[in-house]
Amino acid sequence: MSPIGFEKHDHTHCIASALQVAETTCSEQGIQLTPARRRTFEILLQEHRAMGAYEVLEHLRASGHGSQPPVAYRALDFLVKHGFVHRIERLNAFIACAHPGERHAPCFLICRNCETVAEAPARPAADALSVSAADMGFKVERVAIEAEGLCPACVETAA
Amino acid sequence: MSPIGFEKHDHTHCIASALQVAETTCSEQGIQLTPARRRTFEILLQEHRAMGAYEVLEHLRASGHGSQPPVAYRALDFLVKHGFVHRIERLNAFIACAHPGERHAPCFLICRNCETVAEAPARPAADALSVSAADMGFKVERVAIEAEGLCPACVETAA
DNA sequence: GCTTGATATGTTATGCTGTAACAGAGTACA
DNA sequence: TGTACTCTGTTACAGCATAACATATCAAGC
């Protein structure tokens, strides 16, 4: 049981399902979900929270993969590039995508107290942004929207 | 002449004006714009671009201030906390606020080619976000919106 | 005056995050 | 068989950030 969004659930199912989607997507697009990349994705799916690259690396090492930073960074870069994993700029960390397969603009809600991260829809916000950017002549390719605050559980504790 | 937004201008005036606003704001709020903090703000205003903490530190050292990282980080933290400077998460860098004194949700347009950073209005996007966050029970305190893409000049060059 | 507390500056030392550059293994294909 | 490409692994290093401690300044209260 780990938090996703801010609700608890058993995510045994979503791990299997996300891996399935990733494999299908990769074979469709002719890209390779190699053992190292797949294992990296599994690690993030199992923990189901934002993890630093070095933390991921420890798990990779324990699984018999390389133990040097580039091993983790390359796998993470691949997963981010293809949308299976998101990078949380605010935390210099990575988290498995909560909506694999769907084309979406992600937005993250980061609790400053417990560091839990939830993924929320950002389509309206991202659209609003693209319009004003276009007015300035800027061509948007990627948008990162990250909100910091208190998650429901921590709001309650604080009160 | 340095780029602000994506247009060139002489910003001698805006340096003086921003410092003025900062001093007024600080004395109104009973907080101290000490020499080190003021100098840090000046450095960012003069360069008028996103700068890393260590780059700022070099300038501070040249001005006779401390030469160790905490000196720069403390001043930058102060300036960020009070809204005179923004932190660009994507670049691990800092930039002087383009609209000092105005209460605003900032949004940054970062050119992936020339690294120029422009500040755009993010009010609509931030508002849209707060609403969907509230639906999930999350209390937003701070929002970072950063778009990566190509600035007008680099779009033209690429074409 | 003198103490106390709050604030700010400076240092040393260290830890976390990320990448450049090179070597080798595996595969696809002409 | 050789060549090109991709992936994995390494060493070495660069860049970003903070903890912990020492010192200085200044205002409030005894």
CSV table of C-alpha atoms (C1' of nucleotides) in Angstrom, one decimal:
chain,number,residue,atom,x,y,z
A,1,MET,CA,0.0,0.0,0.0
A,2,SER,CA,1.5,3.3,-1.1
A,3,PRO,CA,0.0,6.6,-1.9
A,4,ILE,CA,-0.9,7.4,-5.5
A,5,GLY,CA,-2.6,10.6,-6.0
A,6,PHE,CA,-3.4,11.1,-2.3
A,7,GLU,CA,-5.4,8.0,-1.9
A,8,LYS,CA,-4.0,4.6,-0.7
A,9,HIS,CA,-4.4,1.6,-2.9
A,10,ASP,CA,-2.8,-1.7,-3.8
A,11,HIS,CA,-0.9,-1.1,-6.9
A,12,THR,CA,0.3,-4.6,-7.8
A,13,HIS,CA,-2.1,-4.3,-10.7
A,14,CYS,CA,-0.9,-1.0,-11.9
A,15,ILE,CA,2.8,-2.2,-12.0
A,16,ALA,CA,1.9,-5.0,-14.3
A,17,SER,CA,-0.3,-2.9,-16.4
A,18,ALA,CA,2.2,-0.1,-16.7
A,19,LEU,CA,5.0,-2.6,-17.8
A,20,GLN,CA,2.6,-4.1,-20.3
A,21,VAL,CA,1.8,-0.7,-21.8
A,22,ALA,CA,5.5,0.2,-21.9
A,23,GLU,CA,6.4,-3.0,-23.8
A,24,THR,CA,3.6,-2.6,-26.3
A,25,THR,CA,4.5,1.1,-26.9
A,26,CYS,CA,8.1,0.3,-27.3
A,27,SER,CA,7.6,-2.5,-29.8
A,28,GLU,CA,5.1,-0.3,-31.7
A,29,GLN,CA,7.6,2.5,-31.9
A,30,GLY,CA,10.6,0.3,-32.6
A,31,ILE,CA,12.5,1.4,-29.5
A,32,GLN,CA,14.0,-1.0,-27.0
A,33,LEU,CA,12.9,-1.6,-23.5
A,34,THR,CA,16.1,-3.4,-22.5
A,35,PRO,CA,16.6,-5.2,-19.2
A,36,ALA,CA,18.3,-2.2,-17.5
A,37,ARG,CA,15.6,0.2,-18.7
A,38,ARG,CA,12.8,-2.2,-17.7
A,39,ARG,CA,14.3,-2.8,-14.3
A,40,THR,CA,14.6,1.0,-13.8
A,41,PHE,CA,11.0,1.4,-14.6
A,42,GLU,CA,10.0,-1.4,-12.3
A,43,ILE,CA,11.9,0.2,-9.4
A,44,LEU,CA,10.1,3.4,-9.8
A,45,LEU,CA,6.7,1.6,-10.2
A,46,GLN,CA,7.3,-0.4,-7.1
A,47,GLU,CA,8.3,2.5,-4.9
A,48,HIS,CA,5.6,4.6,-6.4
A,49,ARG,CA,7.1,7.9,-5.2
A,50,ALA,CA,9.6,10.4,-6.4
A,51,MET,CA,13.1,8.9,-6.2
A,52,GLY,CA,16.6,10.5,-6.7
A,53,ALA,CA,18.8,9.0,-9.5
A,54,TYR,CA,21.3,7.7,-6.9
A,55,GLU,CA,18.5,6.0,-5.0
A,56,VAL,CA,17.4,4.3,-8.2
A,57,LEU,CA,21.0,3.4,-8.8
A,58,GLU,CA,21.3,1.6,-5.5
A,59,HIS,CA,18.4,-0.7,-6.5
A,60,LEU,CA,20.0,-1.2,-10.0
A,61,ARG,CA,23.3,-2.2,-8.4
A,62,ALA,CA,21.4,-4.7,-6.1
A,63,SER,CA,19.9,-6.2,-9.3
A,64,GLY,CA,23.3,-6.8,-10.8
A,65,HIS,CA,23.4,-3.9,-13.1
A,66,GLY,CA,26.1,-1.3,-13.2
A,67,SER,CA,26.9,0.8,-10.1
A,68,GLN,CA,28.0,4.1,-11.7
A,69,PRO,CA,25.7,7.1,-12.1
A,70,PRO,CA,25.5,7.1,-15.9
A,71,VAL,CA,23.8,3.7,-15.8
A,72,ALA,CA,20.9,5.2,-13.9
A,73,TYR,CA,20.8,8.5,-15.7
A,74,ARG,CA,20.8,6.8,-19.2
A,75,ALA,CA,17.9,4.6,-18.3
A,76,LEU,CA,16.0,7.4,-16.6
A,77,ASP,CA,16.6,9.7,-19.6
A,78,PHE,CA,15.2,7.1,-21.9
A,79,LEU,CA,12.1,6.6,-19.8
A,80,VAL,CA,11.5,10.3,-19.5
A,81,LYS,CA,12.1,10.9,-23.2
A,82,HIS,CA,9.4,8.4,-24.0
A,83,GLY,CA,6.9,9.5,-21.4
A,84,PHE,CA,7.0,6.5,-19.1
A,85,VAL,CA,8.6,8.5,-16.3
A,86,HIS,CA,8.5,12.1,-15.3
A,87,ARG,CA,11.2,14.3,-13.9
A,88,ILE,CA,10.3,16.5,-10.9
A,89,GLU,CA,12.5,19.5,-11.3
A,90,ARG,CA,11.8,20.8,-7.8
A,91,LEU,CA,13.1,17.7,-6.2
A,92,ASN,CA,15.7,16.6,-8.8
A,93,ALA,CA,13.8,13.3,-8.7
A,94,PHE,CA,11.9,10.9,-10.9
A,95,ILE,CA,8.5,9.3,-10.7
A,96,ALA,CA,6.7,6.7,-12.8
A,97,CYS,CA,3.9,8.2,-14.9
A,98,ALA,CA,0.5,7.7,-13.5
A,99,HIS,CA,-1.2,7.6,-16.9
A,100,PRO,CA,1.0,5.6,-19.2
A,101,GLY,CA,0.0,5.6,-22.8
A,102,GLU,CA,-2.2,8.7,-22.6
A,103,ARG,CA,-0.8,11.7,-24.2
A,104,HIS,CA,-0.9,14.3,-21.4
A,105,ALA,CA,0.6,17.4,-20.0
A,106,PRO,CA,1.6,16.4,-16.5
A,107,CYS,CA,1.4,18.6,-13.4
A,108,PHE,CA,2.7,17.7,-10.0
A,109,LEU,CA,1.4,18.5,-6.6
A,110,ILE,CA,4.3,18.2,-4.1
A,111,CYS,CA,3.7,18.1,-0.4
A,112,ARG,CA,6.4,20.2,1.4
A,113,ASN,CA,5.8,18.2,4.6
A,114,CYS,CA,5.8,14.6,3.6
A,115,GLU,CA,7.3,14.9,0.0
A,116,THR,CA,4.5,12.9,-1.5
A,117,VAL,CA,4.0,13.7,-5.1
A,118,ALA,CA,0.7,13.4,-7.0
A,119,GLU,CA,0.1,13.8,-10.7
A,120,ALA,CA,-2.8,16.0,-11.7
A,121,PRO,CA,-4.2,17.0,-15.1
A,122,ALA,CA,-2.6,20.1,-16.4
A,123,ARG,CA,-4.2,20.4,-19.8
A,124,PRO,CA,-6.1,23.7,-19.1
A,125,ALA,CA,-3.1,25.3,-17.5
A,126,ALA,CA,-0.7,24.2,-20.2
A,127,ASP,CA,-3.1,25.4,-22.9
A,128,ALA,CA,-3.4,28.8,-21.3
A,129,LEU,CA,0.3,29.0,-21.2
A,130,SER,CA,0.9,28.1,-24.8
A,131,VAL,CA,-1.3,30.9,-25.9
A,132,SER,CA,0.4,33.6,-24.1
A,133,ALA,CA,3.8,32.2,-25.1
A,134,ALA,CA,2.8,32.2,-28.7
A,135,ASP,CA,2.0,35.9,-28.3
A,136,MET,CA,5.6,36.5,-27.4
A,137,GLY,CA,6.9,34.4,-30.4
A,138,PHE,CA,8.0,31.6,-28.2
A,139,LYS,CA,7.6,28.0,-29.4
A,140,VAL,CA,6.7,25.8,-26.4
A,141,GLU,CA,8.0,22.2,-26.6
A,142,ARG,CA,7.7,21.0,-23.1
A,143,VAL,CA,6.0,22.4,-20.0
A,144,ALA,CA,6.8,21.6,-16.4
A,145,ILE,CA,4.1,22.6,-13.9
A,146,GLU,CA,4.9,21.9,-10.2
A,147,ALA,CA,2.9,23.1,-7.3
A,148,GLU,CA,4.2,23.0,-3.7
A,149,GLY,CA,1.9,22.9,-0.7
A,150,LEU,CA,0.2,20.6,1.6
A,151,CYS,CA,-1.4,17.3,0.7
A,152,PRO,CA,-4.8,16.4,2.3
A,153,ALA,CA,-3.2,14.3,5.0
A,154,CYS,CA,-0.8,17.0,6.1
A,155,VAL,CA,-3.4,19.7,5.9
A,156,GLU,CA,-5.4,17.7,8.4
A,157,THR,CA,-2.4,17.1,10.7
A,158,ALA,CA,-1.6,20.8,10.7
A,159,ALA,CA,-5.1,21.7,11.6
B,1,MET,CA,21.9,45.8,-24.1
B,2,SER,CA,20.6,42.5,-22.9
B,3,PRO,CA,17.5,40.6,-23.7
B,4,ILE,CA,14.5,40.9,-21.3
B,5,GLY,CA,11.5,39.1,-22.5
B,6,PHE,CA,12.9,38.5,-25.9
B,7,GLU,CA,13.3,42.1,-26.8
B,8,LYS,CA,16.5,44.1,-26.4
B,9,HIS,CA,16.6,47.2,-24.3
B,10,ASP,CA,18.8,49.4,-22.2
B,11,HIS,CA,18.0,48.4,-18.7
B,12,THR,CA,20.1,50.9,-16.8
B,13,HIS,CA,16.8,52.3,-15.7
B,14,CYS,CA,15.2,49.1,-14.6
B,15,ILE,CA,18.2,48.3,-12.4
B,16,ALA,CA,17.8,51.5,-10.5
B,17,SER,CA,14.1,51.2,-10.3
B,18,ALA,CA,14.2,47.6,-9.1
B,19,LEU,CA,16.7,48.5,-6.3
B,20,GLN,CA,14.5,51.3,-5.3
B,21,VAL,CA,11.4,49.1,-5.1
B,22,ALA,CA,13.4,46.5,-3.1
B,23,GLU,CA,14.6,49.1,-0.6
B,24,THR,CA,11.1,50.6,-0.2
B,25,THR,CA,9.5,47.1,0.2
B,26,CYS,CA,12.1,46.0,2.7
B,27,SER,CA,11.8,49.1,4.9
B,28,GLU,CA,8.0,48.8,4.8
B,29,GLN,CA,8.1,45.1,5.8
B,30,GLY,CA,10.8,45.6,8.4
B,31,ILE,CA,13.3,43.3,6.7
B,32,GLN,CA,16.9,44.1,6.0
B,33,LEU,CA,18.4,44.6,2.5
B,34,THR,CA,21.9,44.2,3.8
B,35,PRO,CA,25.0,45.1,1.6
B,36,ALA,CA,25.5,41.4,0.7
B,37,ARG,CA,21.9,40.9,-0.3
B,38,ARG,CA,21.8,44.2,-2.1
B,39,ARG,CA,24.9,43.4,-4.0
B,40,THR,CA,23.6,40.0,-4.9
B,41,PHE,CA,20.4,41.5,-6.3
B,42,GLU,CA,22.5,44.1,-8.3
B,43,ILE,CA,24.6,41.3,-9.8
B,44,LEU,CA,21.5,39.5,-11.0
B,45,LEU,CA,20.0,42.8,-12.3
B,46,GLN,CA,23.1,43.7,-14.2
B,47,GLU,CA,23.5,40.4,-15.9
B,48,HIS,CA,19.8,40.2,-16.5
B,49,ARG,CA,19.8,36.5,-17.2
B,50,ALA,CA,19.6,33.2,-15.3
B,51,MET,CA,22.8,32.7,-13.3
B,52,GLY,CA,24.0,29.8,-11.2
B,53,ALA,CA,24.7,30.3,-7.5
B,54,TYR,CA,28.4,29.8,-8.1
B,55,GLU,CA,28.5,32.3,-10.8
B,56,VAL,CA,26.9,34.9,-8.5
B,57,LEU,CA,29.3,33.9,-5.9
B,58,GLU,CA,32.3,34.8,-8.1
B,59,HIS,CA,30.9,38.3,-8.5
B,60,LEU,CA,30.3,38.5,-4.7
B,61,ARG,CA,33.9,37.5,-4.1
B,62,ALA,CA,35.1,40.1,-6.5
B,63,SER,CA,33.2,42.7,-4.5
B,64,GLY,CA,34.9,41.8,-1.3
B,65,HIS,CA,32.3,39.5,0.2
B,66,GLY,CA,32.7,36.0,1.3
B,67,SER,CA,33.8,33.4,-1.2
B,68,GLN,CA,32.1,30.3,0.1
B,69,PRO,CA,28.8,28.9,-1.3
B,70,PRO,CA,26.6,29.6,1.8
B,71,VAL,CA,27.2,33.3,1.3
B,72,ALA,CA,25.6,33.3,-2.1
B,73,TYR,CA,22.9,30.8,-1.2
B,74,ARG,CA,21.7,32.8,1.9
B,75,ALA,CA,21.4,36.0,-0.1
B,76,LEU,CA,19.6,34.2,-2.9
B,77,ASP,CA,17.3,32.5,-0.5
B,78,PHE,CA,16.4,35.8,1.0
B,79,LEU,CA,15.8,37.4,-2.3
B,80,VAL,CA,13.7,34.5,-3.5
B,81,LYS,CA,11.7,34.4,-0.3
B,82,HIS,CA,10.7,38.0,-0.6
B,83,GLY,CA,10.0,37.8,-4.3
B,84,PHE,CA,12.8,40.0,-5.7
B,85,VAL,CA,14.4,37.0,-7.5
B,86,HIS,CA,13.0,33.8,-9.0
B,87,ARG,CA,14.5,30.4,-9.0
B,88,ILE,CA,14.5,28.5,-12.3
B,89,GLU,CA,14.2,24.9,-11.2
B,90,ARG,CA,15.0,23.6,-14.7
B,91,LEU,CA,18.3,25.3,-14.7
B,92,ASN,CA,19.2,25.3,-11.0
B,93,ALA,CA,19.6,29.0,-11.6
B,94,PHE,CA,18.3,32.4,-10.4
B,95,ILE,CA,17.0,35.5,-12.2
B,96,ALA,CA,15.9,38.9,-11.1
B,97,CYS,CA,12.2,39.4,-11.1
B,98,ALA,CA,11.0,41.3,-14.1
B,99,HIS,CA,8.0,42.8,-12.2
B,100,PRO,CA,9.2,43.7,-8.8
B,101,GLY,CA,6.5,44.9,-6.4
B,102,GLU,CA,3.7,43.3,-8.3
B,103,ARG,CA,2.2,40.3,-6.7
B,104,HIS,CA,2.3,37.7,-9.5
B,105,ALA,CA,2.5,34.1,-10.4
B,106,PRO,CA,5.6,33.9,-12.5
B,107,CYS,CA,6.1,31.6,-15.5
B,108,PHE,CA,9.3,31.1,-17.4
B,109,LEU,CA,10.0,30.6,-21.0
B,110,ILE,CA,13.4,28.9,-21.4
B,111,CYS,CA,15.1,28.7,-24.8
B,112,ARG,CA,16.8,25.3,-25.1
B,113,ASN,CA,19.1,26.7,-27.7
B,114,CYS,CA,20.5,29.9,-26.2
B,115,GLU,CA,19.3,29.5,-22.6
B,116,THR,CA,17.7,32.9,-22.6
B,117,VAL,CA,14.9,33.1,-20.0
B,118,ALA,CA,11.8,35.3,-20.3
B,119,GLU,CA,9.2,35.9,-17.7
B,120,ALA,CA,5.6,35.6,-18.8
B,121,PRO,CA,2.3,36.1,-17.0
B,122,ALA,CA,1.0,32.8,-15.5
B,123,ARG,CA,-2.0,34.0,-13.7
B,124,PRO,CA,-4.6,32.1,-15.9
B,125,ALA,CA,-2.6,28.9,-15.8
B,126,ALA,CA,-1.9,29.1,-12.1
B,127,ASP,CA,-5.6,29.7,-11.4
B,128,ALA,CA,-6.7,26.8,-13.5
B,129,LEU,CA,-4.3,24.6,-11.5
B,130,SER,CA,-5.4,25.8,-8.1
B,131,VAL,CA,-8.9,24.8,-8.9
B,132,SER,CA,-8.1,21.2,-9.9
B,133,ALA,CA,-5.7,20.9,-7.0
B,134,ALA,CA,-8.4,22.0,-4.6
B,135,ASP,CA,-10.6,19.2,-6.0
B,136,MET,CA,-8.0,16.7,-4.8
B,137,GLY,CA,-7.8,18.3,-1.4
B,138,PHE,CA,-4.3,19.8,-2.0
B,139,LYS,CA,-3.5,23.2,-0.7
B,140,VAL,CA,-1.3,25.0,-3.2
B,141,GLU,CA,1.2,27.5,-1.7
B,142,ARG,CA,3.6,28.0,-4.5
B,143,VAL,CA,3.5,27.2,-8.2
B,144,ALA,CA,6.4,26.9,-10.6
B,145,ILE,CA,5.6,26.9,-14.3
B,146,GLU,CA,8.5,26.5,-16.7
B,147,ALA,CA,8.2,26.0,-20.4
B,148,GLU,CA,11.1,24.8,-22.5
B,149,GLY,CA,11.3,25.5,-26.2
B,150,LEU,CA,12.7,28.0,-28.7
B,151,CYS,CA,12.8,31.7,-28.4
B,152,PRO,CA,11.8,33.9,-31.3
B,153,ALA,CA,15.4,34.5,-32.4
B,154,CYS,CA,16.3,30.8,-32.3
B,155,VAL,CA,13.1,29.8,-34.1
B,156,GLU,CA,14.1,32.1,-36.9
B,157,THR,CA,17.7,30.7,-37.0
B,158,ALA,CA,16.4,27.2,-37.1
B,159,ALA,CA,14.1,28.0,-40.1
C,1,DG,C1',26.8,49.4,31.6
C,2,DC,C1',25.9,44.6,30.8
C,3,DT,C1',23.6,40.5,29.5
C,4,DT,C1',20.6,38.2,26.4
C,5,DG,C1',18.5,37.1,22.2
C,6,DA,C1',17.9,37.7,17.4
C,7,DT,C1',20.0,38.4,13.0
C,8,DA,C1',23.6,38.2,9.7
C,9,DT,C1',28.2,37.0,7.9
C,10,DG,C1',32.0,34.1,7.3
C,11,DT,C1',34.4,29.6,7.5
C,12,DT,C1',35.4,24.4,6.9
C,13,DA,C1',33.9,20.2,5.4
C,14,DT,C1',31.0,17.3,3.1
C,15,DG,C1',27.2,15.3,0.4
C,16,DC,C1',24.1,15.1,-3.5
C,17,DT,C1',23.3,15.7,-8.6
C,18,DG,C1',24.9,15.2,-13.2
C,19,DT,C1',28.1,14.5,-17.4
C,20,DA,C1',32.3,13.9,-20.5
C,21,DA,C1',35.1,10.6,-22.4
C,22,DC,C1',36.5,6.2,-23.3
C,23,DA,C1',36.2,0.8,-23.7
C,24,DG,C1',33.8,-3.2,-24.8
C,25,DA,C1',29.7,-6.3,-26.1
C,26,DG,C1',25.9,-7.4,-29.1
C,27,DT,C1',23.2,-6.9,-33.3
C,28,DA,C1',22.0,-5.8,-38.2
C,29,DC,C1',23.3,-5.7,-42.5
C,30,DA,C1',25.9,-5.0,-46.9
D,1,DT,C1',34.0,-10.0,-42.7
D,2,DG,C1',33.8,-5.7,-41.9
D,3,DT,C1',31.2,-1.6,-40.7
D,4,DA,C1',27.8,1.0,-38.4
D,5,DC,C1',24.9,1.4,-34.7
D,6,DT,C1',23.1,0.9,-30.1
D,7,DC,C1',23.6,-0.3,-25.4
D,8,DT,C1',26.1,-1.0,-21.1
D,9,DG,C1',29.8,-0.3,-18.3
D,10,DT,C1',33.8,2.2,-16.3
D,11,DT,C1',36.8,6.3,-14.5
D,12,DA,C1',37.1,10.8,-13.5
D,13,DC,C1',35.3,15.0,-12.7
D,14,DA,C1',32.2,19.2,-12.6
D,15,DG,C1',28.4,21.6,-10.6
D,16,DC,C1',24.8,22.4,-7.0
D,17,DA,C1',23.7,22.7,-2.1
D,18,DT,C1',23.8,22.4,3.0
D,19,DA,C1',25.2,21.1,7.9
D,20,DA,C1',27.8,22.8,11.6
D,21,DC,C1',30.4,25.9,13.9
D,22,DA,C1',32.7,30.7,15.0
D,23,DT,C1',32.3,35.6,15.0
D,24,DA,C1',30.1,40.2,14.7
D,25,DT,C1',26.4,43.4,15.2
D,26,DC,C1',22.6,45.5,17.2
D,27,DA,C1',18.3,46.2,20.0
D,28,DA,C1',15.7,45.2,24.3
D,29,DG,C1',15.5,44.8,29.0
D,30,DC,C1',17.6,44.5,33.6
